Tab-separated table of C-alpha atoms and ligand atoms in Angstrom:
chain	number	residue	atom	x	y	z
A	490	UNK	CA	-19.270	-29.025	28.876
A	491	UNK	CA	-18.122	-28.253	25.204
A	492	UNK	CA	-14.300	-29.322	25.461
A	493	UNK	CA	-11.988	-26.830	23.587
A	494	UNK	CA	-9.420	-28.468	21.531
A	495	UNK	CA	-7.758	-25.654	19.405
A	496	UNK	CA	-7.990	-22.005	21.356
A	497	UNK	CA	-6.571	-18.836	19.208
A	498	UNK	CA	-6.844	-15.928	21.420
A	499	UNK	CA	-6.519	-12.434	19.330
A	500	UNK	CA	-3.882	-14.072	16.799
A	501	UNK	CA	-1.840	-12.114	14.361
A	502	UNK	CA	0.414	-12.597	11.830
A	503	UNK	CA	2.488	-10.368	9.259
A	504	UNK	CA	5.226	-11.109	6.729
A	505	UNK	CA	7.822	-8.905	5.878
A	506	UNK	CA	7.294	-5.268	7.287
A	507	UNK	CA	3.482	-5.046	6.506
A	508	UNK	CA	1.520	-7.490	5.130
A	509	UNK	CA	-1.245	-8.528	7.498
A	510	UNK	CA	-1.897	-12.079	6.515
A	511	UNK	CA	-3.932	-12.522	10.196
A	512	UNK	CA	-5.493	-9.853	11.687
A	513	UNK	CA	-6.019	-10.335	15.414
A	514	UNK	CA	-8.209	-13.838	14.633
A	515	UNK	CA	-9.809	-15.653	17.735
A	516	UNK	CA	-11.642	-19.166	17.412
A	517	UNK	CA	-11.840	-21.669	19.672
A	518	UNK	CA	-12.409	-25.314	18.172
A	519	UNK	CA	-14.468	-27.795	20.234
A	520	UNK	CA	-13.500	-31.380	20.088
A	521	UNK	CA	-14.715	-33.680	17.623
A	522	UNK	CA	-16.749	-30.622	14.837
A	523	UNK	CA	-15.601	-30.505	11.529
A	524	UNK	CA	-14.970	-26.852	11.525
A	525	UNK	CA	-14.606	-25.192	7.585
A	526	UNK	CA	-13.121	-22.062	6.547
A	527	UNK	CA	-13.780	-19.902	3.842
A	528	UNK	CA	-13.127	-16.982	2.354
A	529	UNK	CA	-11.468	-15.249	-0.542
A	530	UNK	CA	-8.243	-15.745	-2.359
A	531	UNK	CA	-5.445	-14.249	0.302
A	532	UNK	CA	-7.034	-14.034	3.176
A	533	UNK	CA	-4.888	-16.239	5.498
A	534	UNK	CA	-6.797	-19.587	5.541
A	535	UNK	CA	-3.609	-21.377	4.577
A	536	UNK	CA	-1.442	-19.136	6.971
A	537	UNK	CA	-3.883	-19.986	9.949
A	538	UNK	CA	-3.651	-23.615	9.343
A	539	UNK	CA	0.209	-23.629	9.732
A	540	UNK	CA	-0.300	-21.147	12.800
A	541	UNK	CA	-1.951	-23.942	13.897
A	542	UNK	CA	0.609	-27.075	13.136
A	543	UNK	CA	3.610	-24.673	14.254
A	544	UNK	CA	4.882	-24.405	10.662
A	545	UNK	CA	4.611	-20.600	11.234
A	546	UNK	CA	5.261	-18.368	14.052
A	547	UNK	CA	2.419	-15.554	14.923
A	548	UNK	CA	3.285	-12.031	16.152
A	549	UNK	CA	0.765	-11.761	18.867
A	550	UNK	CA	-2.419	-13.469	20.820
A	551	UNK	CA	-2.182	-17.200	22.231
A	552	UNK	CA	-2.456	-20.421	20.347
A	553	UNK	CA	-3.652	-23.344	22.582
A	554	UNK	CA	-3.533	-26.818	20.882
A	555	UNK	CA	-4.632	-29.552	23.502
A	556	UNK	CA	-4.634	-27.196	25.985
A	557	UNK	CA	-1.119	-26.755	25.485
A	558	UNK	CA	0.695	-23.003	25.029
A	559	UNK	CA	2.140	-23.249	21.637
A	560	UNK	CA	5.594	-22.064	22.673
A	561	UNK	CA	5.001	-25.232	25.345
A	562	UNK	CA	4.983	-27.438	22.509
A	563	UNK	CA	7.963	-29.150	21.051
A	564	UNK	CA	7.641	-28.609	17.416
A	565	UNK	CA	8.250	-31.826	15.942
A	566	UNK	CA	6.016	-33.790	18.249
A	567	UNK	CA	2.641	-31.057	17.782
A	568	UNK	CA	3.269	-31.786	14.083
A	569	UNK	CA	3.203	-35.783	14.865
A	570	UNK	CA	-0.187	-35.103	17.031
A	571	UNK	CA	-2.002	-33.146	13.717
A	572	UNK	CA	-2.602	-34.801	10.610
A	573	UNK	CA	-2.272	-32.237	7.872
A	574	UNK	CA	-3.562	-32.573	4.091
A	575	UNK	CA	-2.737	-29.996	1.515
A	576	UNK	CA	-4.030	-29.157	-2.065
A	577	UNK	CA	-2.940	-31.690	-4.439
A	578	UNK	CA	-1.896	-34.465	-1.797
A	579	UNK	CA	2.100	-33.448	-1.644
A	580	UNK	CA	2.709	-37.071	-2.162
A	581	UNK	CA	6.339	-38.325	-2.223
A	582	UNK	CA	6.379	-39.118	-6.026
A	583	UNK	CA	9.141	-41.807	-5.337
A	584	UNK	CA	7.899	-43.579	-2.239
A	585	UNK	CA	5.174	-46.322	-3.091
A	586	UNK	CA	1.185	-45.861	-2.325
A	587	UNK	CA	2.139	-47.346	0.860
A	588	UNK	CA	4.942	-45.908	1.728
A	589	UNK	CA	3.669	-42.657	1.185
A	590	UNK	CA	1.176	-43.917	4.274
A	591	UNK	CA	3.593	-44.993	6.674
A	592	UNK	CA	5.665	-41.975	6.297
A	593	UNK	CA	5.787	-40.613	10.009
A	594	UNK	CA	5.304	-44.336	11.284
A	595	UNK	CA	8.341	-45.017	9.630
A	596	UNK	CA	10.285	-41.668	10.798
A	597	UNK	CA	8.437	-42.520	14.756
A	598	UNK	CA	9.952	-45.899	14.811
A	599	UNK	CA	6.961	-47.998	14.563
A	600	UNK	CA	7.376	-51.372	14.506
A	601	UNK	CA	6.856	-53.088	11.442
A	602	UNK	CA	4.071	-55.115	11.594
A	603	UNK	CA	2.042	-52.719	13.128
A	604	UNK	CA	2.850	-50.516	10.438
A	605	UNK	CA	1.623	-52.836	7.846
A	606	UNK	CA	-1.358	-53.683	9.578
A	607	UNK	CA	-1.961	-50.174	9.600
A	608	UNK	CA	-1.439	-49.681	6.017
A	609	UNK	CA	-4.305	-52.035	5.169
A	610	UNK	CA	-6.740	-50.258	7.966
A	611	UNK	CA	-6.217	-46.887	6.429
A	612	UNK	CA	-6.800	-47.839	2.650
A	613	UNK	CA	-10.176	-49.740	3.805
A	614	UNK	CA	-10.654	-46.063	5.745
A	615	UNK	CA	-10.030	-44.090	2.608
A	616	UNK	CA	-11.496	-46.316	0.376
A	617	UNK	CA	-8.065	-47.618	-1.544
A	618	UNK	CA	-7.683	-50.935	-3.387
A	619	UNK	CA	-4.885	-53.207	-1.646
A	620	UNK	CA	-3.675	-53.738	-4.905
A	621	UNK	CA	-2.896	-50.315	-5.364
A	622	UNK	CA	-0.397	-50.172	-1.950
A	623	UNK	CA	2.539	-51.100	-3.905
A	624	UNK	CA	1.680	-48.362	-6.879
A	625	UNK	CA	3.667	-45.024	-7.154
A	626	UNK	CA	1.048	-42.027	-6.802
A	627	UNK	CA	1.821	-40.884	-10.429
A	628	UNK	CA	-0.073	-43.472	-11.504
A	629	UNK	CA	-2.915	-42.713	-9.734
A	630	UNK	CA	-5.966	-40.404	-10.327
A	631	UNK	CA	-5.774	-36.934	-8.795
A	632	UNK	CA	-9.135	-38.274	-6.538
A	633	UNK	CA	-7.007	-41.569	-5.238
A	634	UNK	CA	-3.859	-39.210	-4.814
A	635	UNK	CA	-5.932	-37.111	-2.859
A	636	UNK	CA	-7.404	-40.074	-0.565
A	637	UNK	CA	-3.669	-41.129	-0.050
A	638	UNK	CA	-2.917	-37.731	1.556
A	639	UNK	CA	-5.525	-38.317	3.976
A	640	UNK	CA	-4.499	-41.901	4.771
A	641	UNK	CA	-1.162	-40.733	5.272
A	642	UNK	CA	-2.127	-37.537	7.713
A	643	UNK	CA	-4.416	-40.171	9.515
A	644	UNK	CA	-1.567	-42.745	10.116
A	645	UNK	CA	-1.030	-41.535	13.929
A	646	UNK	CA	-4.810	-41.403	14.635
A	647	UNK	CA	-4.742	-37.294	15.133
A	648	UNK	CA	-7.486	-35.766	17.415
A	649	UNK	CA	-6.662	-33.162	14.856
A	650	UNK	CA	-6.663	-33.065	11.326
A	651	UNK	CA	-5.826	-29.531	9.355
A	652	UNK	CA	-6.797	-30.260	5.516
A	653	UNK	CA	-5.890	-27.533	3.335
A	654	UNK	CA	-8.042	-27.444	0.057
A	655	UNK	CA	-7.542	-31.492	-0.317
A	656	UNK	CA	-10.693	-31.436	-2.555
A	657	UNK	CA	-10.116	-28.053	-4.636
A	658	UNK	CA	-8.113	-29.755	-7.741
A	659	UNK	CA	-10.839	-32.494	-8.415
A	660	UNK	CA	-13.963	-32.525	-10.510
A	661	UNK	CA	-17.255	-32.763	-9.281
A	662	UNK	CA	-18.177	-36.248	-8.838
A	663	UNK	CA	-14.952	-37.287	-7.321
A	664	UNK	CA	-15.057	-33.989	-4.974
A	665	UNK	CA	-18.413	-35.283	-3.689
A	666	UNK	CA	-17.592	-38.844	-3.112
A	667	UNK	CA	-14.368	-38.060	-1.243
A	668	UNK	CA	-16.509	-35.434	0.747
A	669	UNK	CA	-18.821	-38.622	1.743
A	670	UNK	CA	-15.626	-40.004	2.718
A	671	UNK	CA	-14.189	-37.024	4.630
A	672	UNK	CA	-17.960	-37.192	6.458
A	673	UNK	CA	-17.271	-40.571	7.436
A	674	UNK	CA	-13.905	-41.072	8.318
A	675	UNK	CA	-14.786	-37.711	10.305
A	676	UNK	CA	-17.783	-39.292	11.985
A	677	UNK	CA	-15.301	-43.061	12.980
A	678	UNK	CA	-12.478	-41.421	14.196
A	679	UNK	CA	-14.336	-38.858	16.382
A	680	UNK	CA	-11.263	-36.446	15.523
A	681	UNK	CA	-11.441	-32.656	15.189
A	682	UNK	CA	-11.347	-31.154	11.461
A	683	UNK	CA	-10.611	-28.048	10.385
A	684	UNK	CA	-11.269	-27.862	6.391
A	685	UNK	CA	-10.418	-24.511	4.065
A	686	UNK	CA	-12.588	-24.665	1.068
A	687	UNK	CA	-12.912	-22.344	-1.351
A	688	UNK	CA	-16.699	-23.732	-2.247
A	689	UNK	CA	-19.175	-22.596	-0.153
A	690	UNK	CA	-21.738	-25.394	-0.725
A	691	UNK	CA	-18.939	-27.542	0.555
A	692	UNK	CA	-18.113	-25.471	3.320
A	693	UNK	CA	-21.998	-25.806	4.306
A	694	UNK	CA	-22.442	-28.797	3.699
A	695	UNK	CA	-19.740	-30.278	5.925
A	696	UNK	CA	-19.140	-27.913	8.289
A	697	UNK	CA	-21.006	-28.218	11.792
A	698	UNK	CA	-19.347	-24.553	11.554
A	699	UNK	CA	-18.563	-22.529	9.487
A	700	UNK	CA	-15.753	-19.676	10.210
A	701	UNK	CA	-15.715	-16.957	7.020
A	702	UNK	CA	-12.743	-14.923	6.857
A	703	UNK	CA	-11.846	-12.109	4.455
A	704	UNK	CA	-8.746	-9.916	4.952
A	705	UNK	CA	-7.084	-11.576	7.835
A	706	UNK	CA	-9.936	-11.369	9.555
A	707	UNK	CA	-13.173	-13.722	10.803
A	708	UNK	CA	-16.233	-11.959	9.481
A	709	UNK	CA	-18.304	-14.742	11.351
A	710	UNK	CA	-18.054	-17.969	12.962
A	711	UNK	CA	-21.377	-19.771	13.150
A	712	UNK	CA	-23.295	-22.863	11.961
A	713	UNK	CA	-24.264	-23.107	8.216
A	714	UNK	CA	-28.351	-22.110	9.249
A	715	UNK	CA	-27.110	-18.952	11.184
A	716	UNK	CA	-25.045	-17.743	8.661
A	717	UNK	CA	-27.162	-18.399	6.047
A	718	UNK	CA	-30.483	-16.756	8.307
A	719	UNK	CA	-28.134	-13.977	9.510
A	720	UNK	CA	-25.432	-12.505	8.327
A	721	UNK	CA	-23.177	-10.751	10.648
A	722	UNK	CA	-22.203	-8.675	8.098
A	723	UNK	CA	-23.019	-6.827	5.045
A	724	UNK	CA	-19.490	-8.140	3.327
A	725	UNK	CA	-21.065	-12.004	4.315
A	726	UNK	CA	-24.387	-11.320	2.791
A	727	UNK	CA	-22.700	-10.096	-0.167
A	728	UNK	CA	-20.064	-13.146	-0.215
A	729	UNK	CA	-23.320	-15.805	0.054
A	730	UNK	CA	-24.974	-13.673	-2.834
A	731	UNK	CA	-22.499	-14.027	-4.938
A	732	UNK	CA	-22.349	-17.607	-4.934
B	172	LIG	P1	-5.196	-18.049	1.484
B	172	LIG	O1	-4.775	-19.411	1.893
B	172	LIG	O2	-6.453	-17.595	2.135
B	172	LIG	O3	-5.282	-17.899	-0.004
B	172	LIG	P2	-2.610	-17.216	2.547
B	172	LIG	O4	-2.680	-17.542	3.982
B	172	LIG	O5	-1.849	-18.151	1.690
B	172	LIG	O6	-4.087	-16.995	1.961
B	172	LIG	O7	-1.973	-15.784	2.367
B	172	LIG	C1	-2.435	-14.639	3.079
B	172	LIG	C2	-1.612	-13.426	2.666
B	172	LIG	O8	-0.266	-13.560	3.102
B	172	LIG	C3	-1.541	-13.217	1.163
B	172	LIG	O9	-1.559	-11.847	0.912
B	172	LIG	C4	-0.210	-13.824	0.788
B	172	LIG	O10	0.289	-13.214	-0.368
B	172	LIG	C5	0.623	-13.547	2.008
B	172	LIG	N1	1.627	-14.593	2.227
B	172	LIG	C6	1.385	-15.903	2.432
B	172	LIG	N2	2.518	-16.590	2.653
B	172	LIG	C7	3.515	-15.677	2.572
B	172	LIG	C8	4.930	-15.748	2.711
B	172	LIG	N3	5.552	-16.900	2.988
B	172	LIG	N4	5.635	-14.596	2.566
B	172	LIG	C9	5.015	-13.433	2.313
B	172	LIG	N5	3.701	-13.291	2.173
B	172	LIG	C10	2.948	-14.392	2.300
B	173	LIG	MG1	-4.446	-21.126	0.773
């Protein structure tokens, strides 16, 4: 049986008086697929993801992480539990390359050695020079900023990891070596991604699903070959089109 690790059940969210940033959105996320979400500029990717990690409260529906209600869940701790990349790393600009990756170890109360130890396992997962560990990330390209923001969001070994954008500043070549990376990181830690992109090839490519969204809402959840052999809808078939 297909084990359900993220369940949103009819899930909306507005800000202010009226501005539907959700619109009554239900997915459920088996463990271990590397879910990606797509959609136009607006239409609540980012505001799902922090419906997910608690960093925003939803008006209606159910949000199950880990089989867990999300009112059940103390805020702090779900947030420990989810590893969580956003566009252009958010690296702490003062903190050191591996500081920056023992962030929440340090903040948990990890013992030291352990933490260091885990420094050097997470640069040879992200494919960071040792050397570089004691570098600030300003002096670092945009692509090795970017793998430091997953190395730090994989410090806790998540079973979930919510990555917002992380490749959608970067040029080509780097965005498909660190997807290669993403792939295989995804495929050793056995953990549960959920990816917005705003590419669709990417989306395809490294999604074992794919969920589309456009106005708050999922236009269709599917694999890649389903989607691309049948539209649910004509707004889908025009989105693929205009790629
Ligand atoms: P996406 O990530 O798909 O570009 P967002 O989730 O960031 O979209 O935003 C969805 C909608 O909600 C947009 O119309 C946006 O302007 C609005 N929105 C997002 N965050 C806020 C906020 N903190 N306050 C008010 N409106 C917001
Ligand atoms: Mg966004």
């Amino acid at each position: 049986m297909v084990e359900t690790v993220i369940k949103i059940a009819g899930v909306s969210k507005t800000y202010g008086e009226n501005k539907l940033a959700v619109d009554n959105v239900s997915l459920s996320i088996a463990k271990g697929e590397f879910l990606t979400i797509i959609g136009p500029s607006g239409c609540g990717k980012t505001t799902l993801l922090r419906l997910i990690n608690g960093l925003a409260d939803f008006d209606s529906g159910n949000i199950l992480v880990m089989n867990r209600h999300m009112h059940e869940w103390d805020k702090v701790q779900l947030r420990r539990s989810i590893g969580y990349v956003i566009q252009n790393a958010g690296l702490f600009p003062h903190l050191s390359v591996k500081q920056n990756m023992q962030f929440v170890m340090s903040i948990s109360g990890i013992d030291e050695d352990i933490q260091e130890k885990r420094a050097h396992e997470l640069a040879d997962l992200v494919e960071i020079a040792v050397s570089q560990l004691d570098e600030f990330p300003g002096s670092l390209s945009g692509g090795q900023q970017q793998r430091v923001g997953v190395a730090r969001a994989l410090a806790m070994k998540p079973q979930i990891m919510l990555l917002d954008e992380p490749l959608g500043a970067l040029d080509n070549v780097t965005r498909r070596k660190i997807q290669i990376g993403l792939q295989k990181i995804h495929n050793k830690t056995g953990a549960t991604f959920v990816m917005v992109t705003h590419d669709l090839k990417e989306a395809f490519t490294l999604g074992t699903r794919v969920a589309i969204m456009n106005k708050g809402r999922i236009e269709q959840f599917d694999t890649p070959d389903n989607i691309r052999e049948k539209p649910a809808t004509d707004w889908v078939n025009q989105f693929i089109l205009d790629y």
